[in-house]
Amino acid sequence: MKNLTVMNHPLISHKLAILRHKDTDGKAFRELVSEIAMLICYEATRDMKTTPVDVPTPLMTAKCHMITSEKPVLVPILRAGLGMVDGMLTILPAAKIGHIGMCRNHDTLEPEQYYCNLPSDISERTVFVLDPMLATGGSLAAAITLLKEKGAKNIKVLCIVGAEVGCKKVLDTHPDVNIYLGVLDDRLNEKGYILPGLGDAGDRLFGTE
Ligand code: PRP
Ligand code: URA
């Protein structure tokens, strides 16, 4: 699928195996979501622009490259996207953070927006949308539509587990965005949960049911 990058890395595979396990507790689950987000961030930032700089080492001047002009903003989709913020900030400590609240209606599976707070300069920033789960794709497609209405132009989506149908929906609706995905799963069940998946990410992160 064009604009879909699925991570293929032993570190992510290993961490995903533990993340999926039904007996993994909340503490480990939160740590793993954060660590996997950090690893996906490495790939999602591959095209960041650098500027040449001269650095005086103790011995001589080294020709180096630094990221000076990039202005990232992280936009977690509440609630579960919050679990990815710390890992992302480890790599991008200067990023601003916006929030979008999106809740999937349990009966219709349609997304319902309940919150939006974004930096005013979002149109000048690379937007990293964070949500561990991409199921039908309804929540992400709606969040991206909202971000574009607010001026966002350069949008990258980072998810941990995704279903093909959802990836297709997001990219059909928004062919200009790029999705970076930890793993592509088989299908959805009748309640819209990803199979094999990992269950309800928000509940596992925050201990609710
Ligand atoms: C989950 C998940 C995504 C959405 C994915 O959130 O974090 O936002 O469902 O489903 P979709 O691709 O079919 O739209 P949920 O609505 O359960 O809210 P929560 O994060 O507050 O638990
Ligand atoms: N949201 C989740 O948290 N898990 C799924 O499998 C689908 C949507």
PDB file of C-alpha atoms and ligand atoms in Angstrom:
ATOM      1  CA  MET A   1       0.000   0.000   0.000  1.00  0.00           C
ATOM      2  CA  LYS A   2       1.450   3.367  -1.018  1.00  0.00           C
ATOM      3  CA  ASN A   3       2.404   5.637   1.918  1.00  0.00           C
ATOM      4  CA  LEU A   4       2.203   2.756   4.406  1.00  0.00           C
ATOM      5  CA  THR A   5       5.466   1.751   6.121  1.00  0.00           C
ATOM      6  CA  VAL A   6       5.187  -1.366   8.264  1.00  0.00           C
ATOM      7  CA  MET A   7       8.090  -1.735  10.693  1.00  0.00           C
ATOM      8  CA  ASN A   8      10.027  -4.896  10.155  1.00  0.00           C
ATOM      9  CA  HIS A   9      12.463  -5.001  13.023  1.00  0.00           C
ATOM     10  CA  PRO A  10      13.299  -7.656  15.622  1.00  0.00           C
ATOM     11  CA  LEU A  11      13.120  -5.182  18.514  1.00  0.00           C
ATOM     12  CA  ILE A  12       9.572  -4.171  17.591  1.00  0.00           C
ATOM     13  CA  SER A  13       8.519  -7.788  16.948  1.00  0.00           C
ATOM     14  CA  HIS A  14       9.817  -8.825  20.372  1.00  0.00           C
ATOM     15  CA  LYS A  15       8.167  -5.971  22.230  1.00  0.00           C
ATOM     16  CA  LEU A  16       4.891  -6.531  20.347  1.00  0.00           C
ATOM     17  CA  ALA A  17       4.807 -10.181  21.414  1.00  0.00           C
ATOM     18  CA  ILE A  18       4.892  -9.117  25.075  1.00  0.00           C
ATOM     19  CA  LEU A  19       2.484  -6.222  24.489  1.00  0.00           C
ATOM     20  CA  ARG A  20      -0.139  -8.507  22.963  1.00  0.00           C
ATOM     21  CA  HIS A  21      -0.034 -11.067  25.795  1.00  0.00           C
ATOM     22  CA  LYS A  22      -3.228 -11.001  27.848  1.00  0.00           C
ATOM     23  CA  ASP A  23      -1.252 -11.339  31.121  1.00  0.00           C
ATOM     24  CA  THR A  24       1.023  -8.328  30.525  1.00  0.00           C
ATOM     25  CA  ASP A  25       0.253  -5.892  33.353  1.00  0.00           C
ATOM     26  CA  GLY A  26      -0.443  -2.170  33.076  1.00  0.00           C
ATOM     27  CA  LYS A  27       3.072  -1.043  34.030  1.00  0.00           C
ATOM     28  CA  ALA A  28       4.750  -3.245  31.413  1.00  0.00           C
ATOM     29  CA  PHE A  29       2.070  -2.369  28.844  1.00  0.00           C
ATOM     30  CA  ARG A  30       2.679   1.366  29.284  1.00  0.00           C
ATOM     31  CA  GLU A  31       6.459   0.937  29.082  1.00  0.00           C
ATOM     32  CA  LEU A  32       6.191  -1.147  25.919  1.00  0.00           C
ATOM     33  CA  VAL A  33       3.820   1.293  24.169  1.00  0.00           C
ATOM     34  CA  SER A  34       6.275   4.073  24.950  1.00  0.00           C
ATOM     35  CA  GLU A  35       9.305   2.091  23.756  1.00  0.00           C
ATOM     36  CA  ILE A  36       7.627   0.960  20.524  1.00  0.00           C
ATOM     37  CA  ALA A  37       6.559   4.552  19.831  1.00  0.00           C
ATOM     38  CA  MET A  38      10.192   5.615  20.211  1.00  0.00           C
ATOM     39  CA  LEU A  39      11.316   2.980  17.720  1.00  0.00           C
ATOM     40  CA  ILE A  40       8.621   3.893  15.164  1.00  0.00           C
ATOM     41  CA  CYS A  41       9.593   7.551  15.612  1.00  0.00           C
ATOM     42  CA  TYR A  42      13.100   6.692  14.409  1.00  0.00           C
ATOM     43  CA  GLU A  43      11.657   5.625  11.036  1.00  0.00           C
ATOM     44  CA  ALA A  44       9.036   8.382  10.832  1.00  0.00           C
ATOM     45  CA  THR A  45      11.727  11.070  11.212  1.00  0.00           C
ATOM     46  CA  ARG A  46      14.060   9.637   8.564  1.00  0.00           C
ATOM     47  CA  ASP A  47      13.352  12.492   6.116  1.00  0.00           C
ATOM     48  CA  MET A  48      13.964  15.320   8.612  1.00  0.00           C
ATOM     49  CA  LYS A  49      16.107  18.071   7.179  1.00  0.00           C
ATOM     50  CA  THR A  50      19.565  18.760   8.599  1.00  0.00           C
ATOM     51  CA  THR A  51      21.885  21.760   8.321  1.00  0.00           C
ATOM     52  CA  PRO A  52      25.678  21.477   7.986  1.00  0.00           C
ATOM     53  CA  VAL A  53      27.550  22.760  11.060  1.00  0.00           C
ATOM     54  CA  ASP A  54      31.216  22.968  12.005  1.00  0.00           C
ATOM     55  CA  VAL A  55      31.844  21.417  15.421  1.00  0.00           C
ATOM     56  CA  PRO A  56      35.142  21.939  17.269  1.00  0.00           C
ATOM     57  CA  THR A  57      36.164  18.550  18.670  1.00  0.00           C
ATOM     58  CA  PRO A  58      39.134  18.483  21.103  1.00  0.00           C
ATOM     59  CA  LEU A  59      41.331  17.681  18.068  1.00  0.00           C
ATOM     60  CA  MET A  60      39.978  19.614  15.051  1.00  0.00           C
ATOM     61  CA  THR A  61      36.826  20.845  13.350  1.00  0.00           C
ATOM     62  CA  ALA A  62      34.307  18.181  12.321  1.00  0.00           C
ATOM     63  CA  LYS A  63      31.784  18.679   9.542  1.00  0.00           C
ATOM     64  CA  CYS A  64      28.503  17.671  11.191  1.00  0.00           C
ATOM     65  CA  HIS A  65      24.774  17.899  10.505  1.00  0.00           C
ATOM     66  CA  MET A  66      22.114  19.084  12.926  1.00  0.00           C
ATOM     67  CA  ILE A  67      18.332  19.318  12.885  1.00  0.00           C
ATOM     68  CA  THR A  68      17.793  23.073  13.214  1.00  0.00           C
ATOM     69  CA  SER A  69      14.727  24.080  11.210  1.00  0.00           C
ATOM     70  CA  GLU A  70      12.256  21.242  11.874  1.00  0.00           C
ATOM     71  CA  LYS A  71       9.266  22.122  14.038  1.00  0.00           C
ATOM     72  CA  PRO A  72       7.437  18.966  15.146  1.00  0.00           C
ATOM     73  CA  VAL A  73       4.122  18.733  16.938  1.00  0.00           C
ATOM     74  CA  LEU A  74       2.805  15.547  18.512  1.00  0.00           C
ATOM     75  CA  VAL A  75      -0.948  15.028  18.430  1.00  0.00           C
ATOM     76  CA  PRO A  76      -2.069  12.040  20.515  1.00  0.00           C
ATOM     77  CA  ILE A  77      -5.636  10.870  19.924  1.00  0.00           C
ATOM     78  CA  LEU A  78      -7.188  10.603  23.388  1.00  0.00           C
ATOM     79  CA  ARG A  79      -7.082   8.489  25.209  1.00  0.00           C
ATOM     80  CA  ALA A  80      -4.804   5.722  23.985  1.00  0.00           C
ATOM     81  CA  GLY A  81      -2.502   7.990  21.968  1.00  0.00           C
ATOM     82  CA  LEU A  82      -1.303   9.506  25.252  1.00  0.00           C
ATOM     83  CA  GLY A  83       0.643   6.301  25.866  1.00  0.00           C
ATOM     84  CA  MET A  84       2.932   7.100  22.929  1.00  0.00           C
ATOM     85  CA  VAL A  85       3.812  10.687  23.919  1.00  0.00           C
ATOM     86  CA  ASP A  86       6.684  10.006  26.348  1.00  0.00           C
ATOM     87  CA  GLY A  87       8.517   7.750  23.894  1.00  0.00           C
ATOM     88  CA  MET A  88       8.164  10.334  21.146  1.00  0.00           C
ATOM     89  CA  LEU A  89       9.401  13.126  23.431  1.00  0.00           C
ATOM     90  CA  THR A  90      12.512  11.094  24.202  1.00  0.00           C
ATOM     91  CA  ILE A  91      13.461  11.487  20.531  1.00  0.00           C
ATOM     92  CA  LEU A  92      11.840  14.883  19.883  1.00  0.00           C
ATOM     93  CA  PRO A  93      12.158  16.782  23.201  1.00  0.00           C
ATOM     94  CA  ALA A  94      11.377  20.177  21.656  1.00  0.00           C
ATOM     95  CA  ALA A  95       8.090  19.085  20.092  1.00  0.00           C
ATOM     96  CA  LYS A  96       4.898  20.905  20.963  1.00  0.00           C
ATOM     97  CA  ILE A  97       1.897  18.776  21.885  1.00  0.00           C
ATOM     98  CA  GLY A  98      -1.696  19.134  20.715  1.00  0.00           C
ATOM     99  CA  HIS A  99      -4.614  16.945  21.761  1.00  0.00           C
ATOM    100  CA  ILE A 100      -7.627  15.548  19.941  1.00  0.00           C
ATOM    101  CA  GLY A 101     -10.290  13.640  21.864  1.00  0.00           C
ATOM    102  CA  MET A 102     -11.952  10.981  19.728  1.00  0.00           C
ATOM    103  CA  CYS A 103     -14.156   8.179  21.021  1.00  0.00           C
ATOM    104  CA  ARG A 104     -15.531   5.346  18.937  1.00  0.00           C
ATOM    105  CA  ASN A 105     -19.255   4.812  19.372  1.00  0.00           C
ATOM    106  CA  HIS A 106     -19.580   1.194  20.533  1.00  0.00           C
ATOM    107  CA  ASP A 107     -22.727   0.545  18.468  1.00  0.00           C
ATOM    108  CA  THR A 108     -22.013   2.360  15.199  1.00  0.00           C
ATOM    109  CA  LEU A 109     -18.164   2.263  15.408  1.00  0.00           C
ATOM    110  CA  GLU A 110     -18.293   5.864  14.166  1.00  0.00           C
ATOM    111  CA  PRO A 111     -15.848   8.324  15.800  1.00  0.00           C
ATOM    112  CA  GLU A 112     -17.193  11.087  18.019  1.00  0.00           C
ATOM    113  CA  GLN A 113     -14.940  14.088  18.611  1.00  0.00           C
ATOM    114  CA  TYR A 114     -15.074  15.541  22.135  1.00  0.00           C
ATOM    115  CA  TYR A 115     -11.913  17.665  22.450  1.00  0.00           C
ATOM    116  CA  CYS A 116      -9.454  19.619  20.331  1.00  0.00           C
ATOM    117  CA  ASN A 117      -6.568  21.818  21.489  1.00  0.00           C
ATOM    118  CA  LEU A 118      -3.767  22.441  18.972  1.00  0.00           C
ATOM    119  CA  PRO A 119      -0.840  24.873  18.766  1.00  0.00           C
ATOM    120  CA  SER A 120      -1.740  27.975  16.734  1.00  0.00           C
ATOM    121  CA  ASP A 121       1.288  27.531  14.427  1.00  0.00           C
ATOM    122  CA  ILE A 122       0.304  24.007  13.400  1.00  0.00           C
ATOM    123  CA  SER A 123       0.425  24.920   9.682  1.00  0.00           C
ATOM    124  CA  GLU A 124       4.214  25.455   9.978  1.00  0.00           C
ATOM    125  CA  ARG A 125       4.860  22.182  11.773  1.00  0.00           C
ATOM    126  CA  THR A 126       5.295  18.532  10.897  1.00  0.00           C
ATOM    127  CA  VAL A 127       2.398  16.821  12.647  1.00  0.00           C
ATOM    128  CA  PHE A 128       2.923  13.388  14.187  1.00  0.00           C
ATOM    129  CA  VAL A 129      -0.496  11.899  14.934  1.00  0.00           C
ATOM    130  CA  LEU A 130      -0.295   9.200  17.616  1.00  0.00           C
ATOM    131  CA  ASP A 131      -2.746   6.356  18.179  1.00  0.00           C
ATOM    132  CA  PRO A 132      -1.690   2.803  19.019  1.00  0.00           C
ATOM    133  CA  MET A 133      -4.735   1.238  17.314  1.00  0.00           C
ATOM    134  CA  LEU A 134      -5.894   1.660  13.707  1.00  0.00           C
ATOM    135  CA  ALA A 135      -9.010  -0.527  13.345  1.00  0.00           C
ATOM    136  CA  THR A 136     -11.737   0.700  10.956  1.00  0.00           C
ATOM    137  CA  GLY A 137      -9.703   3.870  10.426  1.00  0.00           C
ATOM    138  CA  GLY A 138     -12.692   6.076  11.259  1.00  0.00           C
ATOM    139  CA  SER A 139     -11.066   7.826  14.240  1.00  0.00           C
ATOM    140  CA  LEU A 140      -7.832   8.614  12.430  1.00  0.00           C
ATOM    141  CA  ALA A 141      -9.507   9.717   9.211  1.00  0.00           C
ATOM    142  CA  ALA A 142     -11.724  12.108  11.207  1.00  0.00           C
ATOM    143  CA  ALA A 143      -8.756  13.377  13.268  1.00  0.00           C
ATOM    144  CA  ILE A 144      -6.762  14.108  10.099  1.00  0.00           C
ATOM    145  CA  THR A 145      -9.733  15.926   8.549  1.00  0.00           C
ATOM    146  CA  LEU A 146      -9.913  18.078  11.688  1.00  0.00           C
ATOM    147  CA  LEU A 147      -6.153  18.736  11.633  1.00  0.00           C
ATOM    148  CA  LYS A 148      -6.367  19.865   8.007  1.00  0.00           C
ATOM    149  CA  GLU A 149      -9.291  22.179   8.855  1.00  0.00           C
ATOM    150  CA  LYS A 150      -7.011  23.720  11.514  1.00  0.00           C
ATOM    151  CA  GLY A 151      -4.270  24.266   8.921  1.00  0.00           C
ATOM    152  CA  ALA A 152      -2.024  21.199   9.193  1.00  0.00           C
ATOM    153  CA  LYS A 153      -0.264  20.372   5.923  1.00  0.00           C
ATOM    154  CA  ASN A 154       2.485  17.879   6.648  1.00  0.00           C
ATOM    155  CA  ILE A 155       0.976  14.942   8.518  1.00  0.00           C
ATOM    156  CA  LYS A 156       2.514  11.622   9.566  1.00  0.00           C
ATOM    157  CA  VAL A 157       0.559   8.965  11.441  1.00  0.00           C
ATOM    158  CA  LEU A 158       2.206   6.596  13.926  1.00  0.00           C
ATOM    159  CA  CYS A 159       0.291   3.499  15.031  1.00  0.00           C
ATOM    160  CA  ILE A 160       1.356   0.280  16.708  1.00  0.00           C
ATOM    161  CA  VAL A 161      -1.253  -2.259  15.522  1.00  0.00           C
ATOM    162  CA  GLY A 162      -3.329  -1.738  12.384  1.00  0.00           C
ATOM    163  CA  ALA A 163      -5.828  -3.610  10.227  1.00  0.00           C
ATOM    164  CA  GLU A 164      -5.541  -3.421   6.450  1.00  0.00           C
ATOM    165  CA  VAL A 165      -9.094  -2.148   6.042  1.00  0.00           C
ATOM    166  CA  GLY A 166      -8.354   0.775   8.371  1.00  0.00           C
ATOM    167  CA  CYS A 167      -5.062   1.677   6.714  1.00  0.00           C
ATOM    168  CA  LYS A 168      -6.839   1.673   3.366  1.00  0.00           C
ATOM    169  CA  LYS A 169      -9.620   3.922   4.655  1.00  0.00           C
ATOM    170  CA  VAL A 170      -7.163   6.493   6.054  1.00  0.00           C
ATOM    171  CA  LEU A 171      -5.019   6.542   2.917  1.00  0.00           C
ATOM    172  CA  ASP A 172      -8.014   6.611   0.534  1.00  0.00           C
ATOM    173  CA  THR A 173      -9.445   9.577   2.473  1.00  0.00           C
ATOM    174  CA  HIS A 174      -6.066  11.282   2.914  1.00  0.00           C
ATOM    175  CA  PRO A 175      -3.653  10.157   0.183  1.00  0.00           C
ATOM    176  CA  ASP A 176      -1.178  12.879   1.210  1.00  0.00           C
ATOM    177  CA  VAL A 177      -0.400  11.426   4.656  1.00  0.00           C
ATOM    178  CA  ASN A 178       2.111   8.721   5.561  1.00  0.00           C
ATOM    179  CA  ILE A 179       1.363   5.925   8.018  1.00  0.00           C
ATOM    180  CA  TYR A 180       4.114   4.264  10.069  1.00  0.00           C
ATOM    181  CA  LEU A 181       2.815   1.049  11.592  1.00  0.00           C
ATOM    182  CA  GLY A 182       4.340  -1.419  14.052  1.00  0.00           C
ATOM    183  CA  VAL A 183       2.476  -4.430  12.666  1.00  0.00           C
ATOM    184  CA  LEU A 184      -0.309  -5.134  10.162  1.00  0.00           C
ATOM    185  CA  ASP A 185      -2.884  -7.554  11.602  1.00  0.00           C
ATOM    186  CA  ASP A 186      -5.355  -9.854   9.860  1.00  0.00           C
ATOM    187  CA  ARG A 187      -8.856  -8.526  10.325  1.00  0.00           C
ATOM    188  CA  LEU A 188     -11.529  -7.015  12.590  1.00  0.00           C
ATOM    189  CA  ASN A 189     -14.116  -8.881  14.620  1.00  0.00           C
ATOM    190  CA  GLU A 190     -17.835  -7.995  14.590  1.00  0.00           C
ATOM    191  CA  LYS A 191     -17.244  -5.374  17.318  1.00  0.00           C
ATOM    192  CA  GLY A 192     -14.500  -3.660  15.324  1.00  0.00           C
ATOM    193  CA  TYR A 193     -11.612  -5.029  17.408  1.00  0.00           C
ATOM    194  CA  ILE A 194      -8.386  -5.920  15.640  1.00  0.00           C
ATOM    195  CA  LEU A 195      -7.580  -9.660  15.457  1.00  0.00           C
ATOM    196  CA  PRO A 196      -5.318 -10.956  16.856  1.00  0.00           C
ATOM    197  CA  GLY A 197      -4.669  -7.423  18.171  1.00  0.00           C
ATOM    198  CA  LEU A 198      -4.062  -6.699  21.832  1.00  0.00           C
ATOM    199  CA  GLY A 199      -7.544  -5.900  23.108  1.00  0.00           C
ATOM    200  CA  ASP A 200      -8.611  -2.395  24.117  1.00  0.00           C
ATOM    201  CA  ALA A 201      -5.456  -0.271  24.237  1.00  0.00           C
ATOM    202  CA  GLY A 202      -7.036   2.566  26.257  1.00  0.00           C
ATOM    203  CA  ASP A 203      -8.341   0.173  28.900  1.00  0.00           C
ATOM    204  CA  ARG A 204      -5.009  -1.647  29.177  1.00  0.00           C
ATOM    205  CA  LEU A 205      -3.085   1.637  29.447  1.00  0.00           C
ATOM    206  CA  PHE A 206      -5.333   3.240  32.031  1.00  0.00           C
ATOM    207  CA  GLY A 207      -6.764   0.245  33.903  1.00  0.00           C
ATOM    208  CA  THR A 208     -10.385   0.872  32.901  1.00  0.00           C
ATOM    209  CA  GLU A 209     -12.849  -1.566  31.359  1.00  0.00           C
TER     210      GLU A 209
HETATM  211  C1  PRP B   1      -9.564   3.313  20.095  1.00  0.00           C
HETATM  212  C2  PRP B   1      -8.192   3.584  19.529  1.00  0.00           C
HETATM  213  C3  PRP B   1      -8.480   4.419  18.321  1.00  0.00           C
HETATM  214  C4  PRP B   1      -9.794   3.852  17.836  1.00  0.00           C
HETATM  215  C5  PRP B   1      -9.529   2.938  16.680  1.00  0.00           C
HETATM  216  O1  PRP B   1      -9.991   4.397  20.834  1.00  0.00           O
HETATM  217  O2  PRP B   1      -7.318   4.192  20.444  1.00  0.00           O
HETATM  218  O3  PRP B   1      -8.601   5.798  18.597  1.00  0.00           O
HETATM  219  O4  PRP B   1     -10.360   3.115  18.926  1.00  0.00           O
HETATM  220  O5  PRP B   1     -10.706   2.492  16.113  1.00  0.00           O
HETATM  221  P1  PRP B   1     -11.160   2.900  14.656  1.00  0.00           P
HETATM  222  O6  PRP B   1      -9.944   2.795  13.779  1.00  0.00           O
HETATM  223  O7  PRP B   1     -12.186   1.860  14.323  1.00  0.00           O
HETATM  224  O8  PRP B   1     -11.732   4.269  14.699  1.00  0.00           O
HETATM  225  P2  PRP B   1     -11.386   4.366  21.661  1.00  0.00           P
HETATM  226  O9  PRP B   1     -12.481   4.925  20.830  1.00  0.00           O
HETATM  227  O10 PRP B   1     -11.591   2.997  22.204  1.00  0.00           O
HETATM  228  O11 PRP B   1     -11.119   5.400  22.802  1.00  0.00           O
HETATM  229  P3  PRP B   1     -10.090   5.360  24.026  1.00  0.00           P
HETATM  230  O12 PRP B   1      -8.711   5.552  23.440  1.00  0.00           O
HETATM  231  O13 PRP B   1     -10.532   6.500  24.865  1.00  0.00           O
HETATM  232  O14 PRP B   1     -10.213   4.037  24.711  1.00  0.00           O
HETATM  233  N1  URA B   2      -9.452   0.071  19.676  1.00  0.00           N
HETATM  234  C1  URA B   2      -8.705  -0.703  20.492  1.00  0.00           C
HETATM  235  O1  URA B   2      -8.245  -0.251  21.548  1.00  0.00           O
HETATM  236  N2  URA B   2      -8.468  -1.979  20.105  1.00  0.00           N
HETATM  237  C2  URA B   2      -8.930  -2.486  18.948  1.00  0.00           C
HETATM  238  O2  URA B   2      -8.656  -3.663  18.652  1.00  0.00           O
HETATM  239  C3  URA B   2      -9.707  -1.644  18.114  1.00  0.00           C
HETATM  240  C4  URA B   2      -9.949  -0.369  18.502  1.00  0.00           C
END
